[in-house]
């Protein structure tokens, strides 16, 4: 159990680091299963994080901050929907636009409103989501091994962490076991068939885009009012894109998405932990190796060297009714 | 990129439509300025005066334009072949490593001797970084958008590693290489123009600007006057049909990505050898992404790209002056405008089109109506 004790802190931070990835990855999953490619995950999370930071500072209410984050993220998602569903625009171009809008607007408005170089003022603990100690965690902490694991890895996270993990079975259930989910998946594979059945392709896709917006909103709120105490410029730092990579890795399925996000979070935690410490056998490994690993693995996977990743058939293709 | 060419008169398709979309982007930008509590008209005045009102400002504007011509062309060439290369930023970064290696290896040698090698290195390194995504798309079926995004991140991680551990200046606080000797740097236009009585102040404009103009012409020739260009356009419009024309789409995809990466790489000549005189971590400063907006706005045509790159040059230089005079409007305003241009000129391209079709193509519309 000694060895478990040694990696418990790393596992704990791996869980914390994987949460924004998980929210964004599930958001991408919903969107892409309906046939809408979402490069704008990064932008939506960033916009949400800013909204959460600003509202938490102004009201001191973390739940209001979450609501604001969701509102901003869903609005950006609707812009994406308007361009790519209503006007059949290029989904990738639209996603790129959203990333730029969010990157620019958050800093611009942040500077105009708060005058702190684009960040929102530091939040007090009362305005943040605080850790929840699960029953028995304090006693468990006295014991090493699994007790310690329970106290540090399972317990002690804020409510958004548990909601993220709850969103995984929920996503699976709705997509796999409900009529709405079946139709949504069908729209991503064969929109013509769905249209022929008299169901609106546009409505289903808008629904997916909104759900993606809600999830990115949670991810953004987590960054600004749970993990950190306020918004800082570019605080998503590419997490939206790692989430896309995770989505490819998970082959557009919820449970593998969770496992991949945990793995990427773990790589991140290890990179932070290993800074300057030599490893056995291989010696000192540059931190950058761990940082680059998710990206490199994704490219290798996409090239079909370790299993094939096949996206939903209709994803990225605007739907045009046949005449 | 244009959805159904031929339905609209050319001047509407290539002139009026982009003009309307860009105007829409600027109107929304004006609303953002209003929301901040500043006067948009005054903001525009400060921007224009700062970018074009005096010789030094023009020099800076053209220096930015140079970068955006390269990245705009890079994105446009890929577009023509039906590829969306989001990787210009990473390709330029890696090209910067190449240019820096050459300049530091020949450090102290006269610039005209080093230049051909630095130039070749920028093309080669940029193309090499674009090759893998191109190859993966052509031969392994992985989507170029995702792979180029991944390659951007890998490039920036690689830059950090190299600058911190391998080629960085020892003992420096920031990750950067040592400075290139005076003799090896590209000469500046300000020194060349001074004898002619033109004073462009301290602006960093250098002869790479002339290379940008040549690149515009050469890309035009390549796309519309060579067999390769024809094949690229054929693959871009319909890869399946291209096969029947005896074209190997996979080969064209790879070649298009190589050309695209090489063009993005030229940015590094301007920045590393011409302006910064050393390799800095974020020397590309997002110019690779500006290329997306430039290519969309310029409708992937060199003439349009020249105009769009100049407009973004004005925005960058004018934006800097604006941020100086109005501290509430930071340079991030330019990023917002960029996003709006991409949104309106790219993703919402079809919003205005139907109305224009009704106005300017009555015959085509009538024919379509008769069919249905």
XYZ file of C-alpha atoms in Angstrom:
695
model
C 0.000 0.000 0.000
C 3.032 2.221 0.305
C 3.168 2.631 -3.462
C -0.490 3.632 -3.582
C 0.145 6.327 -0.986
C 2.888 7.723 -3.191
C 0.666 8.269 -6.185
C -2.539 9.284 -4.375
C -1.759 13.028 -4.614
C -1.061 12.648 -8.346
C -4.338 10.779 -8.834
C -6.203 13.446 -6.904
C -4.861 16.206 -9.096
C -5.419 14.046 -12.186
C -9.129 13.972 -11.350
C -9.197 17.733 -10.841
C -7.330 18.401 -14.092
C -9.544 16.090 -16.118
C -12.842 17.809 -15.243
C -12.775 20.665 -17.794
C -11.671 18.143 -20.410
C -14.532 15.850 -19.500
C -17.185 18.561 -19.713
C -15.834 19.790 -23.044
C -15.393 16.286 -24.394
C -18.991 15.338 -23.564
C -20.109 18.605 -25.152
C -18.229 17.716 -28.313
C -19.708 14.243 -28.171
C -23.293 15.534 -28.118
C -22.619 17.968 -30.899
C -20.737 15.611 -33.183
C -23.118 12.711 -32.674
C -25.782 15.003 -34.139
C -23.560 15.831 -37.098
C -22.222 19.216 -36.008
C -18.449 19.391 -35.703
C -17.505 21.645 -32.818
C -14.070 23.271 -32.981
C -15.488 26.026 -30.776
C -15.379 24.060 -27.488
C -12.377 26.111 -26.430
C -14.122 29.406 -27.112
C -17.326 28.406 -25.378
C -15.468 27.290 -22.255
C -13.418 30.465 -22.251
C -16.495 32.677 -22.616
C -18.208 30.695 -19.868
C -15.221 30.989 -17.559
C -15.199 34.747 -17.993
C -18.929 35.042 -17.350
C -18.600 32.860 -14.260
C -15.659 34.865 -12.913
C -17.389 38.190 -13.512
C -20.745 37.170 -12.029
C -19.175 35.421 -9.040
C -17.254 38.584 -8.265
C -20.270 40.883 -8.667
C -22.811 38.755 -6.783
C -20.715 36.459 -4.622
C -23.018 33.599 -5.631
C -21.333 30.605 -7.237
C -24.596 29.176 -8.570
C -25.456 32.445 -10.308
C -21.952 32.334 -11.771
C -22.673 28.877 -13.140
C -25.957 30.093 -14.639
C -24.171 32.985 -16.334
C -21.492 30.652 -17.658
C -24.128 28.368 -19.147
C -26.000 31.335 -20.651
C -22.887 32.682 -22.390
C -21.778 29.282 -23.601
C -25.227 28.410 -24.951
C -25.406 31.786 -26.719
C -22.111 31.096 -28.459
C -23.430 27.641 -29.325
C -26.521 29.223 -30.872
C -24.305 31.424 -33.026
C -22.628 28.231 -34.184
C -26.026 26.687 -34.831
C -27.294 29.745 -36.678
C -24.278 29.691 -38.992
C -23.950 25.967 -39.498
C -27.530 24.694 -39.243
C -29.742 27.557 -40.414
C -27.344 28.949 -43.008
C -25.489 25.711 -43.782
C -22.156 27.462 -43.315
C -18.855 25.694 -42.866
C -18.893 24.267 -39.326
C -15.159 24.454 -38.879
C -14.975 28.066 -39.992
C -17.813 28.890 -37.620
C -16.076 27.146 -34.723
C -12.842 28.975 -35.426
C -14.761 32.264 -35.427
C -16.241 31.467 -32.011
C -12.797 30.766 -30.595
C -11.560 34.154 -31.789
C -14.648 35.984 -30.555
C -14.299 34.467 -27.095
C -10.543 35.027 -26.886
C -10.927 38.676 -27.872
C -14.131 39.608 -26.074
C -13.197 38.110 -22.706
C -10.013 40.149 -22.416
C -11.484 43.271 -24.000
C -14.560 43.345 -21.761
C -12.550 42.207 -18.752
C -10.166 45.115 -19.163
C -13.007 47.590 -19.799
C -15.030 46.458 -16.775
C -12.432 45.534 -14.204
C -9.257 47.211 -15.444
C -6.986 44.372 -14.324
C -5.457 43.450 -17.669
C -8.349 41.244 -18.721
C -8.651 39.162 -15.570
C -11.573 39.334 -13.188
C -10.842 40.341 -9.588
C -9.778 37.620 -7.172
C -12.758 35.779 -5.700
C -13.270 35.098 -2.019
C -13.849 31.500 -0.999
C -17.533 32.255 -0.358
C -18.041 32.967 -4.060
C -16.506 29.678 -5.196
C -17.518 26.049 -5.332
C -15.840 24.539 -2.290
C -14.651 20.975 -1.702
C -17.151 18.527 -0.273
C -15.898 16.057 2.315
C -17.693 12.767 1.792
C -18.877 10.772 4.833
C -16.111 8.910 6.574
C -13.335 10.611 4.638
C -11.729 12.107 7.706
C -11.413 8.771 9.465
C -10.333 7.109 6.259
C -7.510 9.592 5.938
C -5.889 8.133 9.075
C -5.343 4.879 7.202
C -2.901 4.493 4.400
C -3.649 2.808 1.093
C -7.297 2.672 0.100
C -8.396 4.847 2.996
C -6.095 7.556 1.812
C -7.270 6.963 -1.744
C -10.884 7.443 -0.666
C -10.100 10.624 1.205
C -7.927 12.244 -1.461
C -9.182 10.920 -4.784
C -12.866 10.103 -4.229
C -13.742 12.655 -1.582
C -12.828 16.302 -1.258
C -13.896 17.600 -4.660
C -16.422 20.314 -5.359
C -19.905 19.597 -6.627
C -19.005 20.261 -10.286
C -16.565 17.361 -10.238
C -19.284 14.957 -9.165
C -21.670 16.453 -11.703
C -19.104 15.863 -14.444
C -18.903 12.195 -13.577
C -22.697 12.046 -13.301
C -22.970 13.506 -16.790
C -21.201 10.442 -18.203
C -23.852 7.774 -17.423
C -26.549 10.349 -18.133
C -25.114 11.013 -21.583
C -24.840 7.301 -22.216
C -28.395 6.648 -21.076
C -30.007 9.452 -23.060
C -28.042 8.772 -26.231
C -28.316 5.003 -26.088
C -31.604 4.290 -24.422
C -34.087 7.044 -25.244
C -35.998 7.917 -28.366
C -34.518 11.396 -28.390
C -31.035 9.913 -28.249
C -31.729 7.465 -31.029
C -33.006 10.231 -33.257
C -30.083 12.449 -32.396
C -27.610 9.753 -33.323
C -29.555 9.038 -36.512
C -29.268 12.686 -37.497
C -25.521 12.366 -37.224
C -25.401 9.250 -39.340
C -28.126 9.724 -41.892
C -30.085 12.980 -41.698
C -32.031 12.154 -44.854
C -33.605 9.146 -43.192
C -34.612 11.202 -40.180
C -36.026 13.902 -42.405
C -37.999 11.341 -44.391
C -39.499 10.117 -41.118
C -40.906 13.600 -40.658
C -38.589 14.660 -37.848
C -36.877 18.051 -38.028
C -33.141 17.700 -38.576
C -32.573 21.326 -37.638
C -34.407 21.022 -34.307
C -32.469 17.963 -33.238
C -29.187 19.585 -34.188
C -30.082 22.761 -32.339
C -30.934 20.655 -29.293
C -27.508 19.010 -29.475
C -25.766 22.362 -29.836
C -27.608 23.688 -26.775
C -26.684 20.640 -24.695
C -23.075 21.100 -25.788
C -23.329 24.719 -24.708
C -24.609 23.762 -21.262
C -21.748 21.290 -20.755
C -19.097 23.779 -21.902
C -20.681 26.268 -19.523
C -20.088 23.853 -16.638
C -16.506 23.343 -17.794
C -15.869 27.073 -17.935
C -17.463 27.691 -14.542
C -15.304 24.930 -13.087
C -12.152 26.665 -14.339
C -12.994 30.121 -13.022
C -14.953 29.565 -9.816
C -13.922 26.096 -8.632
C -10.370 25.322 -9.686
C -9.210 28.951 -9.643
C -10.504 32.008 -7.871
C -11.386 34.129 -10.869
C -10.923 34.374 -14.607
C -7.535 34.940 -16.175
C -6.890 35.560 -19.858
C -6.738 32.450 -22.031
C -7.361 30.291 -18.977
C -8.631 27.373 -21.082
C -5.120 27.138 -22.600
C -6.032 24.638 -25.289
C -8.178 22.361 -23.098
C -10.995 22.596 -25.629
C -8.657 21.174 -28.235
C -7.362 18.413 -25.977
C -11.023 17.565 -25.397
C -11.412 17.219 -29.159
C -8.433 14.894 -29.160
C -9.992 12.927 -26.318
C -13.208 12.682 -28.304
C -11.343 11.139 -31.225
C -9.627 8.783 -28.797
C -12.901 7.783 -27.203
C -14.398 7.119 -30.610
C -17.349 9.375 -29.795
C -18.544 7.235 -26.827
C -19.246 8.537 -23.290
C -17.497 6.003 -21.050
C -14.310 5.860 -23.116
C -14.497 9.676 -23.157
C -14.334 9.693 -19.372
C -11.430 7.239 -19.313
C -9.518 9.208 -21.938
C -10.045 12.491 -20.090
C -8.812 10.849 -16.891
C -5.763 9.561 -18.758
C -5.016 12.999 -20.229
C -5.565 14.551 -16.806
C -3.167 12.017 -15.355
C -0.505 12.843 -17.983
C -0.912 16.493 -17.064
C -0.605 15.751 -13.345
C 2.481 13.608 -13.925
C 4.064 16.349 -16.033
C 3.602 18.833 -13.202
C 4.800 16.327 -10.617
C 7.886 15.221 -12.515
C 9.249 18.649 -13.258
C 12.971 18.232 -12.674
C 12.764 14.761 -11.087
C 14.565 11.948 -12.893
C 12.668 8.746 -13.654
C 14.091 5.260 -13.151
C 15.600 3.621 -16.269
C 14.934 6.493 -18.695
C 16.434 9.254 -16.570
C 15.163 12.791 -16.745
C 12.269 13.130 -19.164
C 11.462 16.650 -20.352
C 8.033 17.821 -19.158
C 7.238 18.645 -22.755
C 7.100 14.949 -23.619
C 4.077 14.502 -21.357
C 2.549 17.717 -22.600
C 2.861 16.644 -26.222
C 1.704 13.082 -25.624
C -2.088 13.617 -25.988
C -1.575 15.432 -29.275
C 0.920 12.938 -30.652
C -1.238 9.972 -29.619
C -4.257 11.534 -31.309
C -2.390 11.995 -34.581
C -1.149 8.413 -34.419
C -4.647 7.148 -33.654
C -6.210 9.209 -36.428
C -3.689 7.794 -38.864
C -5.040 4.374 -37.981
C -1.894 2.967 -36.416
C -3.599 2.011 -33.149
C -7.140 1.134 -34.079
C -9.425 3.166 -36.251
C -11.392 6.217 -35.155
C -14.409 6.702 -37.373
C -16.532 9.794 -36.754
C -20.325 9.888 -37.215
C -20.945 9.716 -40.955
C -22.775 12.985 -41.436
C -20.640 15.060 -39.082
C -19.369 18.220 -40.679
C -21.824 18.025 -43.536
C -24.546 20.692 -43.623
C -27.921 19.152 -44.268
C -29.737 20.155 -47.444
C -33.182 18.875 -48.174
C -33.430 17.184 -51.538
C -35.873 18.713 -53.909
C -14.933 27.988 -51.209
C -17.545 29.832 -53.218
C -20.653 27.708 -53.059
C -22.027 27.750 -56.559
C -19.872 29.856 -58.824
C -21.385 31.279 -61.944
C -24.770 32.126 -60.494
C -23.743 35.653 -59.654
C -21.917 38.171 -61.802
C -18.230 38.068 -60.946
C -18.120 41.561 -59.479
C -20.933 40.662 -57.094
C -19.379 37.343 -56.119
C -15.882 38.692 -55.614
C -16.597 42.328 -54.764
C -20.009 43.129 -53.385
C -20.641 39.980 -51.342
C -17.349 40.091 -49.402
C -17.793 43.842 -48.965
C -21.225 43.344 -47.402
C -19.962 40.571 -45.117
C -16.960 42.574 -43.959
C -19.139 45.627 -43.405
C -21.423 43.537 -41.217
C -18.389 42.401 -39.217
C -17.287 45.991 -38.706
C -20.762 47.161 -37.721
C -20.900 44.526 -34.972
C -17.374 45.514 -33.906
C -18.678 49.079 -33.641
C -21.402 47.848 -31.295
C -18.742 46.216 -29.120
C -16.872 49.533 -28.929
C -20.144 51.249 -27.990
C -20.750 48.643 -25.290
C -17.393 49.477 -23.762
C -18.479 53.106 -23.645
C -16.254 54.517 -26.367
C -17.096 56.232 -29.626
C -16.694 53.847 -32.603
C -16.311 56.656 -35.142
C -13.499 58.155 -33.143
C -11.946 54.709 -32.748
C -11.928 54.246 -36.514
C -10.388 57.693 -36.948
C -7.579 56.903 -34.492
C -6.967 53.547 -36.150
C -6.757 54.970 -39.657
C -4.599 57.886 -38.565
C -2.316 55.524 -36.675
C -1.979 53.077 -39.529
C -1.922 55.334 -42.579
C -1.622 58.890 -41.323
C 2.169 59.088 -41.185
C 5.140 57.393 -42.826
C 6.253 55.366 -39.812
C 2.721 54.079 -39.317
C 2.571 53.006 -42.961
C 5.896 51.202 -42.525
C 4.491 49.236 -39.581
C 1.267 48.536 -41.463
C 3.189 47.084 -44.416
C 5.353 45.013 -42.081
C 2.236 43.382 -40.611
C 0.785 43.075 -44.122
C 3.846 41.046 -45.156
C 3.124 38.411 -42.507
C -0.562 38.226 -43.339
C 0.112 37.855 -47.069
C 2.189 34.751 -46.341
C -0.254 33.124 -43.950
C -3.263 34.209 -46.022
C -1.759 32.612 -49.122
C -0.906 29.531 -47.098
C -4.503 29.022 -45.997
C -5.815 29.942 -49.468
C -3.680 27.439 -51.394
C -4.938 24.671 -49.124
C -8.521 25.943 -49.536
C -8.212 25.704 -53.299
C -7.397 22.029 -52.923
C -10.352 21.560 -50.579
C -8.270 21.492 -47.388
C -8.710 23.616 -44.297
C -5.204 24.142 -42.969
C -5.494 25.513 -39.423
C -1.811 24.783 -38.953
C -0.169 27.864 -40.477
C 0.765 29.001 -36.973
C 2.617 25.792 -36.160
C 4.209 25.607 -39.600
C 5.517 29.155 -39.201
C 6.848 28.325 -35.726
C 8.799 25.332 -36.953
C 10.055 27.373 -39.914
C 11.303 29.855 -37.318
C 13.427 27.097 -35.794
C 14.908 26.457 -39.247
C 15.661 30.120 -39.917
C 17.159 30.588 -36.467
C 19.385 27.505 -36.854
C 20.723 28.786 -40.181
C 21.244 32.349 -38.963
C 22.981 31.205 -35.775
C 25.146 28.684 -37.643
C 26.388 31.380 -40.038
C 26.283 34.081 -37.374
C 28.385 37.064 -38.386
C 28.444 36.226 -42.100
C 27.000 38.882 -44.416
C 23.221 38.683 -44.716
C 23.148 38.235 -48.491
C 25.226 35.098 -48.112
C 23.035 33.661 -45.357
C 19.740 34.740 -46.834
C 19.336 32.007 -49.501
C 19.893 29.337 -46.868
C 17.554 30.944 -44.357
C 14.958 31.375 -47.082
C 15.295 27.719 -48.104
C 15.150 26.605 -44.460
C 11.913 28.508 -43.883
C 10.290 26.861 -46.913
C 11.648 23.446 -46.024
C 10.793 23.444 -42.309
C 7.341 24.924 -42.915
C 6.604 22.373 -45.620
C 7.910 19.518 -43.484
C 5.546 20.415 -40.643
C 2.625 20.481 -43.076
C 3.678 17.250 -44.747
C 2.597 14.915 -41.947
C -0.996 16.217 -41.726
C -1.186 16.235 -45.532
C 0.171 12.721 -45.787
C -2.097 11.473 -42.999
C -5.139 12.897 -44.767
C -4.155 11.614 -48.196
C -2.930 8.156 -47.292
C -4.434 7.327 -43.899
C -7.755 9.151 -44.063
C -7.318 11.296 -40.945
C -8.863 14.722 -41.126
C -6.431 17.552 -41.817
C -8.269 19.975 -39.511
C -7.758 17.865 -36.410
C -4.183 16.904 -37.278
C -3.122 20.491 -38.022
C -4.631 21.636 -34.708
C -2.648 18.914 -32.945
C 0.472 19.891 -34.862
C 0.099 23.506 -33.734
C 0.241 22.345 -30.137
C 3.084 19.943 -30.760
C 4.990 22.778 -32.460
C 4.574 25.099 -29.503
C 5.615 22.379 -27.049
C 8.628 21.655 -29.271
C 9.526 25.354 -29.277
C 9.446 25.476 -25.475
C 11.619 22.377 -25.263
C 14.185 23.627 -27.778
C 14.365 27.144 -26.386
C 14.611 26.023 -22.776
C 16.883 23.014 -23.177
C 18.730 23.097 -26.486
C 19.160 26.309 -28.453
C 18.152 28.867 -25.848
C 20.470 31.539 -24.554
C 22.002 30.240 -21.310
C 21.017 32.256 -18.272
C 18.309 34.189 -20.098
C 15.140 34.900 -18.148
C 12.846 34.369 -21.128
C 13.105 31.389 -23.475
C 14.879 32.811 -26.525
C 18.013 32.272 -28.585
C 20.922 34.684 -28.573
C 20.658 37.653 -30.890
C 21.884 37.352 -34.471
C 24.897 39.526 -35.307
C 24.207 42.834 -36.993
C 25.796 41.786 -40.301
C 23.622 38.682 -40.619
C 20.306 40.476 -40.104
C 18.187 41.471 -43.071
C 18.684 45.142 -43.919
C 15.774 47.410 -43.048
C 13.813 49.390 -45.599
C 14.223 52.495 -43.499
C 17.969 52.491 -44.178
C 17.424 51.764 -47.860
C 14.781 54.439 -48.301
C 16.549 57.182 -46.409
C 18.899 58.090 -49.290
C 15.781 58.477 -51.447
C 14.447 61.027 -49.016
C 11.743 58.777 -47.574
C 11.692 58.557 -43.799
C 9.649 55.662 -42.405
C 10.825 56.234 -38.857
C 11.600 53.192 -36.736
C 9.320 50.805 -38.624
C 10.621 47.243 -39.067
C 9.655 46.938 -42.732
C 12.277 44.900 -44.583
C 12.773 43.388 -48.061
C 10.637 40.383 -47.105
C 7.797 42.690 -48.126
C 8.996 42.367 -51.728
C 9.030 38.588 -51.366
C 5.399 38.792 -50.235
C 4.482 40.646 -53.415
C 6.316 38.062 -55.500
C 4.551 35.276 -53.605
C 1.172 36.802 -54.463
C 2.038 36.784 -58.160
C 3.582 33.319 -58.109
C 0.635 31.794 -56.298
C -1.716 33.359 -58.841
C 0.362 31.884 -61.663
C 0.515 28.524 -59.923
C -3.230 28.258 -59.298
C -4.557 29.587 -62.609
C -1.762 29.073 -65.092
C -0.165 25.720 -64.289
C -1.208 22.136 -64.530
C -0.621 21.664 -60.813
C -2.963 24.561 -60.035
C -5.613 23.131 -62.297
C -5.314 19.777 -60.574
C -5.551 21.420 -57.145
C -8.700 23.284 -58.085
C -10.174 20.145 -59.606
C -9.532 18.180 -56.401
C -10.889 21.078 -54.334
C -14.143 21.242 -56.235
C -14.758 17.514 -56.605
C -12.148 14.900 -55.679
C -14.226 12.053 -57.116
C -14.530 13.754 -60.494
C -10.830 14.610 -60.393
C -10.002 10.912 -60.333
C -11.773 10.506 -63.662
C -9.695 13.356 -65.046
C -6.634 11.250 -64.292
C -5.650 13.147 -61.179
C -4.415 11.421 -58.023
C -6.207 13.421 -55.277
C -3.929 12.004 -52.595
C -0.817 13.309 -54.330
C -2.446 16.715 -54.840
C -3.488 16.899 -51.181
C 0.105 16.275 -50.110
C 1.563 18.763 -52.614
C -1.001 21.412 -51.657
C -0.117 21.004 -47.992
C 3.605 21.240 -48.787
C 3.082 24.499 -50.689
C 0.788 25.773 -47.947
C 3.309 25.003 -45.217
C 6.178 26.526 -47.186
C 4.225 29.768 -47.646
C 3.416 29.928 -43.933
C 7.106 29.322 -43.252
C 8.104 32.542 -45.024
C 6.658 34.426 -42.081
C 9.708 33.281 -40.147
C 12.105 35.057 -42.542
C 10.311 38.328 -41.902
C 10.164 37.892 -38.143
C 13.337 36.045 -37.163
C 15.867 37.332 -39.681
C 14.184 40.648 -40.412
C 12.684 41.974 -37.197
C 13.234 40.068 -33.941
C 16.786 38.935 -34.829
C 16.443 35.912 -32.561
C 13.972 33.097 -32.013
C 11.317 34.021 -29.470
C 8.757 31.632 -28.038
C 5.706 33.307 -29.515
C 7.237 35.151 -32.414
C 4.350 34.229 -34.698
C 1.967 36.229 -32.483
C -1.111 34.568 -33.945
C -0.358 35.617 -37.535
C -1.016 32.039 -38.641
C -4.573 32.358 -37.440
C -5.017 35.785 -39.002
C -4.297 33.977 -42.266
C -7.632 32.167 -41.905
C -9.515 35.463 -41.775
C -7.408 36.899 -44.593
C -7.993 33.918 -46.873
C -11.741 33.876 -46.191
C -12.071 37.598 -46.719
C -9.943 37.530 -49.865
C -12.001 34.631 -51.247
C -8.795 32.605 -51.591
C -7.695 34.805 -54.509
C -4.277 36.515 -54.425
C -5.785 39.911 -55.296
C -8.315 39.554 -52.509
C -5.623 38.337 -50.140
C -3.453 41.369 -50.889
C -6.353 43.623 -49.960
C -7.399 41.614 -46.913
C -3.816 41.335 -45.637
C -3.428 45.094 -45.994
C -6.689 45.648 -44.123
C -5.479 43.432 -41.289
C -2.146 45.273 -41.384
C -4.090 48.489 -40.855
C -6.080 46.848 -38.047
C -2.940 45.606 -36.277
C -1.003 48.848 -36.516
C -4.091 51.020 -35.961
C -5.149 48.770 -33.098
C -1.825 49.319 -31.373
C -2.261 53.089 -31.624
C -5.861 52.814 -30.463
C -4.843 50.800 -27.404
C -2.270 53.500 -26.644
C -4.751 56.361 -26.874
C -7.795 54.576 -25.445
C -6.607 52.211 -22.722
C -10.133 50.784 -22.459
C -9.924 49.425 -26.002
C -7.086 46.891 -25.828
C -5.444 45.276 -28.835
C -7.776 42.354 -28.280
C -10.301 44.424 -30.226
C -8.430 43.232 -33.311
C -8.993 39.607 -32.290
C -12.713 40.323 -31.924
C -12.833 41.922 -35.382
C -10.934 38.933 -36.738
C -13.499 36.566 -35.235
C -16.359 38.575 -36.699
C -14.729 38.672 -40.136
C -14.307 34.887 -40.040
C -17.921 34.518 -38.915
C -19.502 36.801 -41.501
C -17.156 36.268 -44.458
C -16.771 32.545 -43.804
C -19.446 30.782 -41.827
C -22.343 33.124 -42.613
C -21.364 33.523 -46.246
C -24.669 32.128 -47.372
C -26.752 34.500 -45.267
C -26.671 37.386 -47.743
C -26.161 35.340 -50.887
C -29.797 34.353 -51.582
C -30.885 37.990 -51.474
C -28.094 38.950 -53.861
C -29.035 36.086 -56.138
C -32.590 37.367 -56.326
C -31.260 40.846 -57.128
C -28.496 40.098 -59.589
C -29.208 36.765 -61.157
C -32.861 36.937 -62.157
C -32.331 34.595 -65.070
C -30.622 31.929 -62.966
C -33.308 32.261 -60.316
C -36.055 32.021 -62.891
C -34.487 28.914 -64.354
C -34.233 27.353 -60.898
C -37.836 28.236 -60.165
C -38.989 26.674 -63.426
C -37.169 23.462 -62.548
C -38.744 22.894 -59.169
